GROMACS .gro file of C-alpha atoms in nm:
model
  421
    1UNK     CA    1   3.460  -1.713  -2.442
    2UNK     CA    2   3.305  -2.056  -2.326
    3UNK     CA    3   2.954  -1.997  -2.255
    4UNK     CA    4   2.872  -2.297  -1.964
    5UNK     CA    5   2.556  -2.331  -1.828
    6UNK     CA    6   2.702  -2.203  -1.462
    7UNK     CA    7   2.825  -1.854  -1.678
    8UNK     CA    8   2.541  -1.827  -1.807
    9UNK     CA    9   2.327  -1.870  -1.525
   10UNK     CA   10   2.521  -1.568  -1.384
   11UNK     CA   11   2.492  -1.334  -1.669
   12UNK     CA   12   2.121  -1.388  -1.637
   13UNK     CA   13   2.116  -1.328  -1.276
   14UNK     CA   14   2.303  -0.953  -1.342
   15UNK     CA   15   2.088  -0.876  -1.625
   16UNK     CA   16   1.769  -0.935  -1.418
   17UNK     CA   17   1.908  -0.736  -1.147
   18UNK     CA   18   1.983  -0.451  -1.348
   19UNK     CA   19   1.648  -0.479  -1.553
   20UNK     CA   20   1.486  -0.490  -1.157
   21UNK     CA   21   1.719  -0.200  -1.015
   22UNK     CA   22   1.592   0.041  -1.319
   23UNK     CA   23   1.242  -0.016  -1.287
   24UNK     CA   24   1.240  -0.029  -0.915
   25UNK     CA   25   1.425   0.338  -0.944
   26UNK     CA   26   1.171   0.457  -1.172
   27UNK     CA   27   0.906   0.372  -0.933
   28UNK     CA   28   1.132   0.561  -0.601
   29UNK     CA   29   0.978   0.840  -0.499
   30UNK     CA   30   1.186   1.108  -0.313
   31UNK     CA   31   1.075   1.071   0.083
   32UNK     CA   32   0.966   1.409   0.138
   33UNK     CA   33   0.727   1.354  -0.187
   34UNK     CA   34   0.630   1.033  -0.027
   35UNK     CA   35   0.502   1.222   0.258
   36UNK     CA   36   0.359   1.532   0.073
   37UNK     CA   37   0.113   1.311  -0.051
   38UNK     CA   38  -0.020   1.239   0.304
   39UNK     CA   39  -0.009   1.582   0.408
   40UNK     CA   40  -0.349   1.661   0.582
   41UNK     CA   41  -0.475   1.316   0.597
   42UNK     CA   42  -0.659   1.219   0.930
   43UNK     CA   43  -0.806   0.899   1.032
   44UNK     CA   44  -1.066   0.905   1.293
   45UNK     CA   45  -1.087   0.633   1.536
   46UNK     CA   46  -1.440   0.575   1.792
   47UNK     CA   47  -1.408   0.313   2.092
   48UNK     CA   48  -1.703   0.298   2.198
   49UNK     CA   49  -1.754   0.350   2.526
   50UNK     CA   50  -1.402   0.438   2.627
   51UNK     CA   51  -1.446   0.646   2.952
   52UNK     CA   52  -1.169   0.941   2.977
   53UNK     CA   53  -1.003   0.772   3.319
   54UNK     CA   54  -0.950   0.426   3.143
   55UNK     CA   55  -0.637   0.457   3.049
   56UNK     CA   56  -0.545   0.449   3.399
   57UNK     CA   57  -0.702   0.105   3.476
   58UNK     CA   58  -0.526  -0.096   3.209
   59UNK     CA   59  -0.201  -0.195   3.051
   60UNK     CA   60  -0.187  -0.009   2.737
   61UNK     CA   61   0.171   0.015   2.617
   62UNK     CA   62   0.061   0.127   2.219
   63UNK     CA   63  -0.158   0.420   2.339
   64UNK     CA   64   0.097   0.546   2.639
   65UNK     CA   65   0.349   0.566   2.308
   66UNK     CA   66   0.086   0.761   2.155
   67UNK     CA   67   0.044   0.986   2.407
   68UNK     CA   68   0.402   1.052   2.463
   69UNK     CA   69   0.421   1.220   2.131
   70UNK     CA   70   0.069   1.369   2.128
   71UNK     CA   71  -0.207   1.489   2.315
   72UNK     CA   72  -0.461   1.462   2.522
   73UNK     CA   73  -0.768   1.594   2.712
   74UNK     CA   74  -0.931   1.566   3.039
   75UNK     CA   75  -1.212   1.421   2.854
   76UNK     CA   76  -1.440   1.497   2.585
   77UNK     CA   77  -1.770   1.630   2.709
   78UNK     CA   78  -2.071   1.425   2.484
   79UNK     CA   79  -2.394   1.623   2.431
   80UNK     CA   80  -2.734   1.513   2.592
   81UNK     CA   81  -2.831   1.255   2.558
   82UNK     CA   82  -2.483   1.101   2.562
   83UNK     CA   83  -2.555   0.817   2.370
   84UNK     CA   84  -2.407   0.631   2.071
   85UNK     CA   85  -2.597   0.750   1.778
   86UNK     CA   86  -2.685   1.125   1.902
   87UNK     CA   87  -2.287   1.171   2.006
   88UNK     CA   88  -2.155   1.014   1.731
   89UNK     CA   89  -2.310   1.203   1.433
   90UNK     CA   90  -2.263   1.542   1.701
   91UNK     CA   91  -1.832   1.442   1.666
   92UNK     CA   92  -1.842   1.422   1.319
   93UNK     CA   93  -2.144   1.737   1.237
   94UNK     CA   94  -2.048   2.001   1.489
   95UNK     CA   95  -2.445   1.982   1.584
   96UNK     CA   96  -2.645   1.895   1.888
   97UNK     CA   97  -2.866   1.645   1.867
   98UNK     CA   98  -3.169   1.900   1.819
   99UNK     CA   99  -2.977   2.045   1.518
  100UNK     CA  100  -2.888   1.684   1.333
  101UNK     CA  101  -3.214   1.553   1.397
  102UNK     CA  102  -3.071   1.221   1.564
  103UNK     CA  103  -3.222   1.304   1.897
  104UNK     CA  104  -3.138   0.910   2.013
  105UNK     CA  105  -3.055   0.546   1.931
  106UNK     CA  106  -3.431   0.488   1.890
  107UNK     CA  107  -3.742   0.785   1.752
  108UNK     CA  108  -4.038   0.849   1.702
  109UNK     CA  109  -4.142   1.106   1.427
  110UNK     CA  110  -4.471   1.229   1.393
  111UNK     CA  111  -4.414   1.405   1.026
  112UNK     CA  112  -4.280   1.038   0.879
  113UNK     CA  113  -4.539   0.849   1.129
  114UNK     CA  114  -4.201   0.624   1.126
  115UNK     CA  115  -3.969   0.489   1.393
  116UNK     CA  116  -3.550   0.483   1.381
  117UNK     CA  117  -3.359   0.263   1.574
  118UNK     CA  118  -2.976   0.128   1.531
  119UNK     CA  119  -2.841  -0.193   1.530
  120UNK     CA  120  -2.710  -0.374   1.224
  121UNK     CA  121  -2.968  -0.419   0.936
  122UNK     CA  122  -3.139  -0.092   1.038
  123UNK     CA  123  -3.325  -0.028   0.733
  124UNK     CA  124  -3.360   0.353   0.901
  125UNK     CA  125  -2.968   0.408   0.990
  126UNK     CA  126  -2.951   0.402   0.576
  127UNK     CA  127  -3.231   0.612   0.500
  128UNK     CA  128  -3.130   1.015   0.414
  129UNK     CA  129  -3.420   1.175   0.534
  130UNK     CA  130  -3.351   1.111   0.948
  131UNK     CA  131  -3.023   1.336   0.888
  132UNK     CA  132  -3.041   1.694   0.878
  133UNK     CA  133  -2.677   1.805   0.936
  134UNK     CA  134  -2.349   1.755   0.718
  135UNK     CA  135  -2.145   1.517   0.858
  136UNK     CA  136  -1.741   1.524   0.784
  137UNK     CA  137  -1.698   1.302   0.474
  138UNK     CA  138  -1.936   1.476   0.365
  139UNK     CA  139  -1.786   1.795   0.405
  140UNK     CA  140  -1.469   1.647   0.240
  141UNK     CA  141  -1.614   1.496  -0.060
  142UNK     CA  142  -1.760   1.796  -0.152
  143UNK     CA  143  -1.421   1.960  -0.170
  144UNK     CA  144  -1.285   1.687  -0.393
  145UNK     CA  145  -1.095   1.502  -0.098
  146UNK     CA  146  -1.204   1.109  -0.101
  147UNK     CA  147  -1.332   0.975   0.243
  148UNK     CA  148  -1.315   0.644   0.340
  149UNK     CA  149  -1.526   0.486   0.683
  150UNK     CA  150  -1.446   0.115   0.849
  151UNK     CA  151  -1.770   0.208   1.013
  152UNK     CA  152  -1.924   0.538   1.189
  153UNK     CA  153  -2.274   0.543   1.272
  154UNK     CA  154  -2.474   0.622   0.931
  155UNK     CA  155  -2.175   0.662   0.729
  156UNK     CA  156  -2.344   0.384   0.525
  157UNK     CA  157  -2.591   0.618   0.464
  158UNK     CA  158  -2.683   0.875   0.185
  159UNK     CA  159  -2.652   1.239   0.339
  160UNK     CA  160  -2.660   1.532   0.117
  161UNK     CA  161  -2.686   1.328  -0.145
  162UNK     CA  162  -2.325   1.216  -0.078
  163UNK     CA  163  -2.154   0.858   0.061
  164UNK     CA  164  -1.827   0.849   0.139
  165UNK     CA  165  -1.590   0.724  -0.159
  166UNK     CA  166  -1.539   0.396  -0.020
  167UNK     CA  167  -1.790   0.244   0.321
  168UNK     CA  168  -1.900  -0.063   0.470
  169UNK     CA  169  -2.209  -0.140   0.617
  170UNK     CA  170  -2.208  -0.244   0.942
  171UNK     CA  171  -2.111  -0.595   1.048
  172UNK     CA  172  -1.948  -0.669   1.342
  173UNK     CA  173  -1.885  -1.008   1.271
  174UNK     CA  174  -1.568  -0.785   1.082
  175UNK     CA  175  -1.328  -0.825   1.331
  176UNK     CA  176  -1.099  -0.546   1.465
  177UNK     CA  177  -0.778  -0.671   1.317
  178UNK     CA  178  -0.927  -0.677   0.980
  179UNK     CA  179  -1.118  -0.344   1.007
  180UNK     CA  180  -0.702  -0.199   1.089
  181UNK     CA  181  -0.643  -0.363   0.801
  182UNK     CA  182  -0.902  -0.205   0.559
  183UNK     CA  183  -0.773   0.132   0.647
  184UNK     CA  184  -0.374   0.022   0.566
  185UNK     CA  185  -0.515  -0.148   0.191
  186UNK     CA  186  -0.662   0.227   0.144
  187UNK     CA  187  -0.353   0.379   0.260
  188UNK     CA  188  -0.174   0.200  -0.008
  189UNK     CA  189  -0.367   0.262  -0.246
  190UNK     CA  190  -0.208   0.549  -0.559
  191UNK     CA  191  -0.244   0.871  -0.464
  192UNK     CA  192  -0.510   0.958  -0.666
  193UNK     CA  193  -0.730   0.731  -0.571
  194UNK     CA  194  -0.639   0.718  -0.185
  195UNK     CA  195  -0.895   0.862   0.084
  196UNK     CA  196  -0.769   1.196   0.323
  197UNK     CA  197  -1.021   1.138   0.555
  198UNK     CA  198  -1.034   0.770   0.712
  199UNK     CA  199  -1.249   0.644   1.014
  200UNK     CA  200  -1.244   0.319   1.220
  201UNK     CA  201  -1.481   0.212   1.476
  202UNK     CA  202  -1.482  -0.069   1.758
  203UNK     CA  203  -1.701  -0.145   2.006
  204UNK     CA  204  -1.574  -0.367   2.211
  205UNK     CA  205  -1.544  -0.159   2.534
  206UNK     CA  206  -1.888  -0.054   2.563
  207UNK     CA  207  -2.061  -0.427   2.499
  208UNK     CA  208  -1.817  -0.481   2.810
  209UNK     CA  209  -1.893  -0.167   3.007
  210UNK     CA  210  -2.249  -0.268   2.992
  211UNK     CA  211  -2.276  -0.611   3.081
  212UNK     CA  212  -2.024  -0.598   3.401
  213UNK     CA  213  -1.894  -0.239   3.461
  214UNK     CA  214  -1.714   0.005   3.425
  215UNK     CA  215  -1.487  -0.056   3.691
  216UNK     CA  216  -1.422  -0.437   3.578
  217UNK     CA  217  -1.172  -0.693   3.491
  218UNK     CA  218  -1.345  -0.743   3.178
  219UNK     CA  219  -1.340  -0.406   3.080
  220UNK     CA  220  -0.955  -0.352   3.170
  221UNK     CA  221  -0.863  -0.662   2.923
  222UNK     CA  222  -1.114  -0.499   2.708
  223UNK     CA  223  -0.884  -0.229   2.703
  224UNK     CA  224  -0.572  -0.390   2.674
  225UNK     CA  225  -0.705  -0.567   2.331
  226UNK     CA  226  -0.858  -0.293   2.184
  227UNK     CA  227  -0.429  -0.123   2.290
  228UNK     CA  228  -0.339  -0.450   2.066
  229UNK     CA  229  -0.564  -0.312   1.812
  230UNK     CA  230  -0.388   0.018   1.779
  231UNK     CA  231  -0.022  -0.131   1.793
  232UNK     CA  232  -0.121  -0.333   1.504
  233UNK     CA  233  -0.239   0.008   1.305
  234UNK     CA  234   0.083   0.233   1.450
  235UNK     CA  235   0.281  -0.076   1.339
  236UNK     CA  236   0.113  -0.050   0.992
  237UNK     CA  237   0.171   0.311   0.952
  238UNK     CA  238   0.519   0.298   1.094
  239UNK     CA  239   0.592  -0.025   0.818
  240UNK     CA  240   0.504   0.218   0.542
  241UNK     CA  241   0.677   0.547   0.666
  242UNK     CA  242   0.360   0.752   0.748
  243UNK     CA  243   0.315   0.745   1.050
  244UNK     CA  244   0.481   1.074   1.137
  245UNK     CA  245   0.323   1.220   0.865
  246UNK     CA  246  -0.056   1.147   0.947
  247UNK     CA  247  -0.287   1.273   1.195
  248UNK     CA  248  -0.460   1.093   1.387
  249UNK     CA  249  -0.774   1.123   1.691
  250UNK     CA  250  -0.860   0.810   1.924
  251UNK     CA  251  -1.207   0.972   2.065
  252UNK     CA  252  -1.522   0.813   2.170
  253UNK     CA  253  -1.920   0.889   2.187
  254UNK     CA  254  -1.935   0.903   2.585
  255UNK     CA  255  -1.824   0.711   2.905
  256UNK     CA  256  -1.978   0.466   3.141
  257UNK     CA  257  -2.127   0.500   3.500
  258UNK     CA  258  -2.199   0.213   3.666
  259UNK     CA  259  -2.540   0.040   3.759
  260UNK     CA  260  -2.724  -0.196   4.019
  261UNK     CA  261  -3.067  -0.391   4.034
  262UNK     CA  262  -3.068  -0.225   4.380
  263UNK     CA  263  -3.090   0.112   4.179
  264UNK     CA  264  -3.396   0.084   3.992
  265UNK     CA  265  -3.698   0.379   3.910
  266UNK     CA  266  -4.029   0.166   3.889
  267UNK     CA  267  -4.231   0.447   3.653
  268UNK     CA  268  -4.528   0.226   3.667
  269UNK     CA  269  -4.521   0.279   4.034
  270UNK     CA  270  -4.657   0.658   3.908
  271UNK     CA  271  -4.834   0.604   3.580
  272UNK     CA  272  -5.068   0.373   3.428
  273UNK     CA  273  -4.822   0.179   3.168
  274UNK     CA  274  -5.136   0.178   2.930
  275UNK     CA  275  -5.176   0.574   2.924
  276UNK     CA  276  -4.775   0.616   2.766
  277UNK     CA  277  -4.581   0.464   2.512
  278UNK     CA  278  -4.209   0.465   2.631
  279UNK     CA  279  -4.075   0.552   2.311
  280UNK     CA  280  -3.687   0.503   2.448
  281UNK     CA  281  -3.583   0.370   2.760
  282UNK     CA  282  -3.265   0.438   2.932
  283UNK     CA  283  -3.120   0.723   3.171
  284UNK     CA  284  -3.333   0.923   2.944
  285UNK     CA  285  -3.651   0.827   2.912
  286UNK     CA  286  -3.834   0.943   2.638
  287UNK     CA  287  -4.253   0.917   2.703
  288UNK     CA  288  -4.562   0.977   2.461
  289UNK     CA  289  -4.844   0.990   2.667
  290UNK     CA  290  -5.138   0.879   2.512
  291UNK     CA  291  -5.392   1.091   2.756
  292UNK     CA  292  -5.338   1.449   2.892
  293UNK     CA  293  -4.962   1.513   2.885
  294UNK     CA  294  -5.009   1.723   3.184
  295UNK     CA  295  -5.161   1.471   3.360
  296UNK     CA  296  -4.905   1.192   3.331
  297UNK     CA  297  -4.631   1.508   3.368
  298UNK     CA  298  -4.792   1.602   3.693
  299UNK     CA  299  -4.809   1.229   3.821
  300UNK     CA  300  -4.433   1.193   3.740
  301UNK     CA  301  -4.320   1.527   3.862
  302UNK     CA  302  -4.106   1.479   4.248
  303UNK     CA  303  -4.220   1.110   4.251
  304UNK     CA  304  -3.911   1.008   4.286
  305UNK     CA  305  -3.597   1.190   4.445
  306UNK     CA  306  -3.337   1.051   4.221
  307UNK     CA  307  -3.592   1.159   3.870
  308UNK     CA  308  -3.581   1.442   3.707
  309UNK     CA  309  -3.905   1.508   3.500
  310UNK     CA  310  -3.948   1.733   3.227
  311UNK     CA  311  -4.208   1.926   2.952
  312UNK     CA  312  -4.120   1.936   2.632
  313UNK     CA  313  -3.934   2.281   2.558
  314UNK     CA  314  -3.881   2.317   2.922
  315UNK     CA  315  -3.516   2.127   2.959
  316UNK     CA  316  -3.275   2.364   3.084
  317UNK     CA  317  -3.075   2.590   2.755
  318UNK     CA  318  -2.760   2.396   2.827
  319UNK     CA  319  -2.887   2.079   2.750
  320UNK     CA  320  -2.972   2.173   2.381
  321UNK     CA  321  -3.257   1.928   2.424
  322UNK     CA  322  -3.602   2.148   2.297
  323UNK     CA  323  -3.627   2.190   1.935
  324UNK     CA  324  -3.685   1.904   1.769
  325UNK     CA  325  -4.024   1.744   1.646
  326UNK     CA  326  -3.897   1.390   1.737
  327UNK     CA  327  -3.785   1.537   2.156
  328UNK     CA  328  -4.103   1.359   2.281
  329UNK     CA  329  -4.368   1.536   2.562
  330UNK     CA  330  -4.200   1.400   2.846
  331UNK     CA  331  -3.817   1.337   2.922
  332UNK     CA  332  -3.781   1.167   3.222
  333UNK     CA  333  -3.395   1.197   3.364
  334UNK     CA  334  -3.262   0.943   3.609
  335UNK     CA  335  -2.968   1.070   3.817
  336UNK     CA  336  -2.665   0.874   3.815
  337UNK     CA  337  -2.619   0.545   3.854
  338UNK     CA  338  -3.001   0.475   3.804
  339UNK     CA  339  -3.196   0.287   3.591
  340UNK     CA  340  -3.592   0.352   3.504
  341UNK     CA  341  -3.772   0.032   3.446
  342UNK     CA  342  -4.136  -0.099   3.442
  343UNK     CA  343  -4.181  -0.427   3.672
  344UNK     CA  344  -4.226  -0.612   3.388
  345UNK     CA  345  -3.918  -0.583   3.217
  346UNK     CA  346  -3.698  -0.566   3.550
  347UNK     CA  347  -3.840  -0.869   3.676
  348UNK     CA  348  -3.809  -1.062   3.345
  349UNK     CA  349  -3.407  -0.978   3.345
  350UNK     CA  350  -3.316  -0.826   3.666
  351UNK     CA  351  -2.935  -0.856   3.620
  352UNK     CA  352  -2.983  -0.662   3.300
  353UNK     CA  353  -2.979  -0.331   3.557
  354UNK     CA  354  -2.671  -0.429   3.710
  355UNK     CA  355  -2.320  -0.356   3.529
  356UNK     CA  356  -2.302   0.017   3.365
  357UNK     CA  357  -2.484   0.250   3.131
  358UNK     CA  358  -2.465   0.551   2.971
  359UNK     CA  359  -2.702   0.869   2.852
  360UNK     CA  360  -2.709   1.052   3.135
  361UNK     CA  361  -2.625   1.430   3.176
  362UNK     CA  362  -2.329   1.506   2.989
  363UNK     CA  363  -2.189   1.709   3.248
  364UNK     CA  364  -2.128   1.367   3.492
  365UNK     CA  365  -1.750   1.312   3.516
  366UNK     CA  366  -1.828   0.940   3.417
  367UNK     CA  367  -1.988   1.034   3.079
  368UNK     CA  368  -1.690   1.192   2.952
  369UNK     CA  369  -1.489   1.016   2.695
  370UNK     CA  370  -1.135   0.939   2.577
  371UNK     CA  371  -0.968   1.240   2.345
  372UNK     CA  372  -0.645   1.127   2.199
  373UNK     CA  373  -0.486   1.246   1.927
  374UNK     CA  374  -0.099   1.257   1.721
  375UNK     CA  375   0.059   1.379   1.410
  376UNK     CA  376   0.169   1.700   1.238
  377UNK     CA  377  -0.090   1.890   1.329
  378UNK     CA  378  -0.026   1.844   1.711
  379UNK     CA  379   0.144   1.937   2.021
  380UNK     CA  380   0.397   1.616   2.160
  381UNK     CA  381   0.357   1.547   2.499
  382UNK     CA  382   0.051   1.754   2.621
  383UNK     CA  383  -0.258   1.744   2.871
  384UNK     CA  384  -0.508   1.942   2.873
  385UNK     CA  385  -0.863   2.049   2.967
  386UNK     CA  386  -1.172   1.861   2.847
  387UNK     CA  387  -1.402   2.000   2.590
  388UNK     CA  388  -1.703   1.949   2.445
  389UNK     CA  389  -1.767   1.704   2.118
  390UNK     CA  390  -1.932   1.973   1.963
  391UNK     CA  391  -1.626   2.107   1.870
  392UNK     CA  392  -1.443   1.815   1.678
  393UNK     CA  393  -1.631   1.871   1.373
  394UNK     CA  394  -1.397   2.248   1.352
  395UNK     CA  395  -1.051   2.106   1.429
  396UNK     CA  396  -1.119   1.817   1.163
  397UNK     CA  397  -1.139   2.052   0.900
  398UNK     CA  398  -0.845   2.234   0.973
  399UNK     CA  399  -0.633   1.953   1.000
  400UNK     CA  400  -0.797   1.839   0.639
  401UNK     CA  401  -0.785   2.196   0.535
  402UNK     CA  402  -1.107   2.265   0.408
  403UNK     CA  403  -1.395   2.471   0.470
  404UNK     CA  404  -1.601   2.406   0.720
  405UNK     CA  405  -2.043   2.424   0.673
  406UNK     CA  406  -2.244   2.657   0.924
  407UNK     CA  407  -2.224   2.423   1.260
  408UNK     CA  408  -2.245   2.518   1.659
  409UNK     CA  409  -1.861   2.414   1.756
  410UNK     CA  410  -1.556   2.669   1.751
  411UNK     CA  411  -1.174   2.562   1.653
  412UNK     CA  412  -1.044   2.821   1.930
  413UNK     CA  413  -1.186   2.552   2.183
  414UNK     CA  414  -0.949   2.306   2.066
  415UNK     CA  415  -0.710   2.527   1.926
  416UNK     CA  416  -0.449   2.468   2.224
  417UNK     CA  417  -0.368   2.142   2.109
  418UNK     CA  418  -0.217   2.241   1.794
  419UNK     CA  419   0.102   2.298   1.671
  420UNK     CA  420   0.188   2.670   1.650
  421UNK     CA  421   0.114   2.808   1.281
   0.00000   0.00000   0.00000
C-alpha cells in the first residue's frame, strides 16, 4: 500500500477518533447516575426585598416557567422586626430574632459594651460571638454534606465553629450574572467535592424599593432583570441536565410598604434628643434612654396616633420581641407607611422619607415576601397559603435529608407543598 500524505492524514484522523471515543466512554456516566448524584441538593436564592404581589407588576417570563412546574405561597410571613439581617438568619435558623440573637441590622449589647451593624466590611457581621443559633450550612456541614454561599447575611462568618465549605465575603461590586455563575462552576465541580446545599443572594429590588417605591417603574424593571438573572441560572442547570433533578426556593427577607415626607413621626417633638440614644432607627425604633426609662416611656406613650410605644418585655407574645439582652428599653413602632425621624435628620434629607421601607409588623400584607420554589421535592403547579419564615429552616432539611437542631419552626406548616412520600 502507498502511504501519501492525504492517506495518512486520514488514518490519523480515525485513530484519534477512536483513541477520543474510548476515553470519552470511559468518562459517560449512565443518566440516572448522573442525577443520583444531585439527589437532595437545594440552592437557596434571597431577593431582597421582593414583596409577595410583585410578580404581578412585572414581565417575568423565567419565574412564570418556574412557577408552572412548582409552587408557590401567598407570601412568606418575616418575623419582627422584618428586616434584612433579623429575617434572614430567622430563614436559614428556624429562630426568632430573640432566639438567634440578631435582634436588627444595627445593636447595642451591654455584655460586649460593643455595637453590630451590616454593610460590607462589617468587622461585626464576621465575628462568632453575635450568633447564637445554627444556621443551615451549618447544620449540613456537620452531617458531612459541603455547603456552598454566593452570599447570605453572615455566612462569611464563623458559627459553631463552622464556615461553609466554600463562601465569599460580601461585595456587591460582584455582579449578579457572575454570582449565577459561581454557583454553576460549583455545580460542576466532581462529586466529591461538590456542595448539596448552595445559596445566592441579590439585592437589587430592595436598593430600588427604597429609593422610589414599591409601586414603581424602577422597581418593575428591577424585577424584570433580576427574571433575566434566573433564566440565565435555569438555562445553566437545564445546559447540564440538572435542572429537573435539583431543588430549588426563590424566597426573600420581607416586602416593601411605601413612604412619604408627608408621613413623618418627629420623636423630638416628645423627648429631649439629649436624654436617648436612638440606637436603630426605622419603623422600629429602638431607644436607650439615658435618664428614667419611665420617664421618656411615659412622654412617648399616645403622643402620637400613628406610634405605638413599648417597655421592654411588654411587646405583645406574638411578636417574639422580649428576651433578648440587646431588645433595648423602649421600642417605638410606627404604623404603616410612617417614618420616625428627628428634625435634624429629616430636614437634612427630606426626600430620604419618601419612596418605601420595611420593618414594620410582620403581620402587614406589604411585609410579606416572595416564596417560590421547584424540583423533586415539590408539587407542579400549586398555590397556596402564606406561612411564616420561621418555618424554612424544617423543610430545608428534609429536602437535604438531614437532621434538623432544636429550632421554633414545624415541617407540617410547609408540608403541603411537597410531593407525596
Amino acid at each position: 500500500m502507498i502511504f501519501t500524505k492525504k492517506r495518512v492524514k486520514r488514518i490519523l484522523i480515525y485513530i484519534g477518533c477512536i483513541f477520543t471515543f474510548s476515553v470519552c466512554s470511559k468518562k459517560l456516566k449512565p443518566v440516572e447516575e448522573v442525577l443520583g448524584e444531585f439527589e437532595n441538593t437545594l440552592i437557596l436564592i434571597s431577593i431582597d426585598g421582593f414583596r409577595w404581589d410583585y410578580l404581578s407588576f412585572a414581565n417575568t417570563p423565567n419565574l412564570d416557567e418556574f412557577l408552572k412546574e412548582g409552587v408557590q405561597s401567598k407570601g412568606i410571613i418575616p418575623p419582627f422586626p422584618s428586616k434584612t439581617f433579623p429575617s434572614h438568619i430567622t430563614l436559614v435558623t428556624g429562630r426568632h430574632p430573640e432566639e438567634h440573637g440578631i435582634v436588627s441590622n444595627k445593636m447595642y449589647d451591654s455584655f460586649f459594651n460593643e455595637y453590630y451593624y451590616i454593610g460590607q466590611n462589617s468587622k461585626p457581621v464576621l465575628e462568632e460571638k453575635w450568633y447564637e443559633a445554627e444556621p443551615i450550612w451549618v447544620t449540613a456541614e456537620k452531617q458531612n454534606k459541603k455547603a456552598m454561599t454566593m452570599f447570605w447575611p453572615a455566612s462569611e462568618a464563623r458559627i459553631m465553629g463552622i464556615r461553609p465549605s466554600e463562601y465569599f465575603v460580601y461585595d456587591e461590586s460582584i455582579s449578579n450574572s457572575q454570582r449565577v455563575n459561581q454557583i454553576l462552576k460549583w455545580l460542576d465541580y466532581p462529586e466529591e467535592k461538590r456542595g448539596k446545599f448552595f445559596s445566592l443572594y441579590f439585592s437589587d429590588i430592595d436598593t430600588e424599593g427604597h429609593y422610589y417605591g414599591p409601586n414603581s417603574n424602577e422597581v418593575n424593571s428591577s424585577i424584570e432583570k433580576i427574571d433575566e438573572t434566573i433564566g440565565q441560572l435555569i438555562a445553566g442547570l437545564k445546559s447540564r441536565g440538572i435542572y429537573n433533578s435539583i431543588n430549588l426556593i426563590i424566597t426573600t427577607d420581607h416586602g416593601m410598604a411605601s413612604t412619604s415626607k408627608d408621613s413623618v413621626i418627629f420623636i423630638d417633638d416628645y423627648i429631649e434628643m439629649e436624654d436617648v440614644e436612638i440606637v436603630d432607627w426605622g419603623p422600629a425604633c429602638a431607644i436607650l434612654p439615658k435618664v428614667d426609662v419611665k420617664d421618656i416611656y411615659s412622654k412617648l406613650l399616645g403622643a402620637h396616633p400613628k406610634l405605638d410605644v413599648y417597655m421592654k418585655g411588654n411587646l405583645p407574645k406574638d411578636l417574639h420581641y422580649n428576651n433578648h439582652r440587646r431588645i433595648q428599653p423602649i421600642i417605638a413602632i410606627a404604623h404603616e407607611h410612617w417614618s420616625i425621624a428627628d428634625k435634624k435628620s429629616f430636614n437634612s434629607n427630606p426626600d430620604r422619607y419618601s419612596g418605601g421601607n420595611h420593618g414594620y409588623y410582620s403581620s402587614y400584607e406589604s411585609m410579606r415576601g416572595i416564596f417560590l420554589a421547584r424540583g423533586p421535592g415539590f408539587k407542579m403547579g400549586y398555590q397556596g397559603p402564606g406561612f411564616s419564615s420561621i418555618h424554612l429552616y424544617e423543610l430545608m432539611c428534609y429536602l437535604l435529608k438531614i437532621d434538623p437542631v432544636d429550632n421554633s419552626g414545624h415541617l407540617d406548616s410547609t408540608r403541603i407543598y411537597l410531593t407525596a412520600e
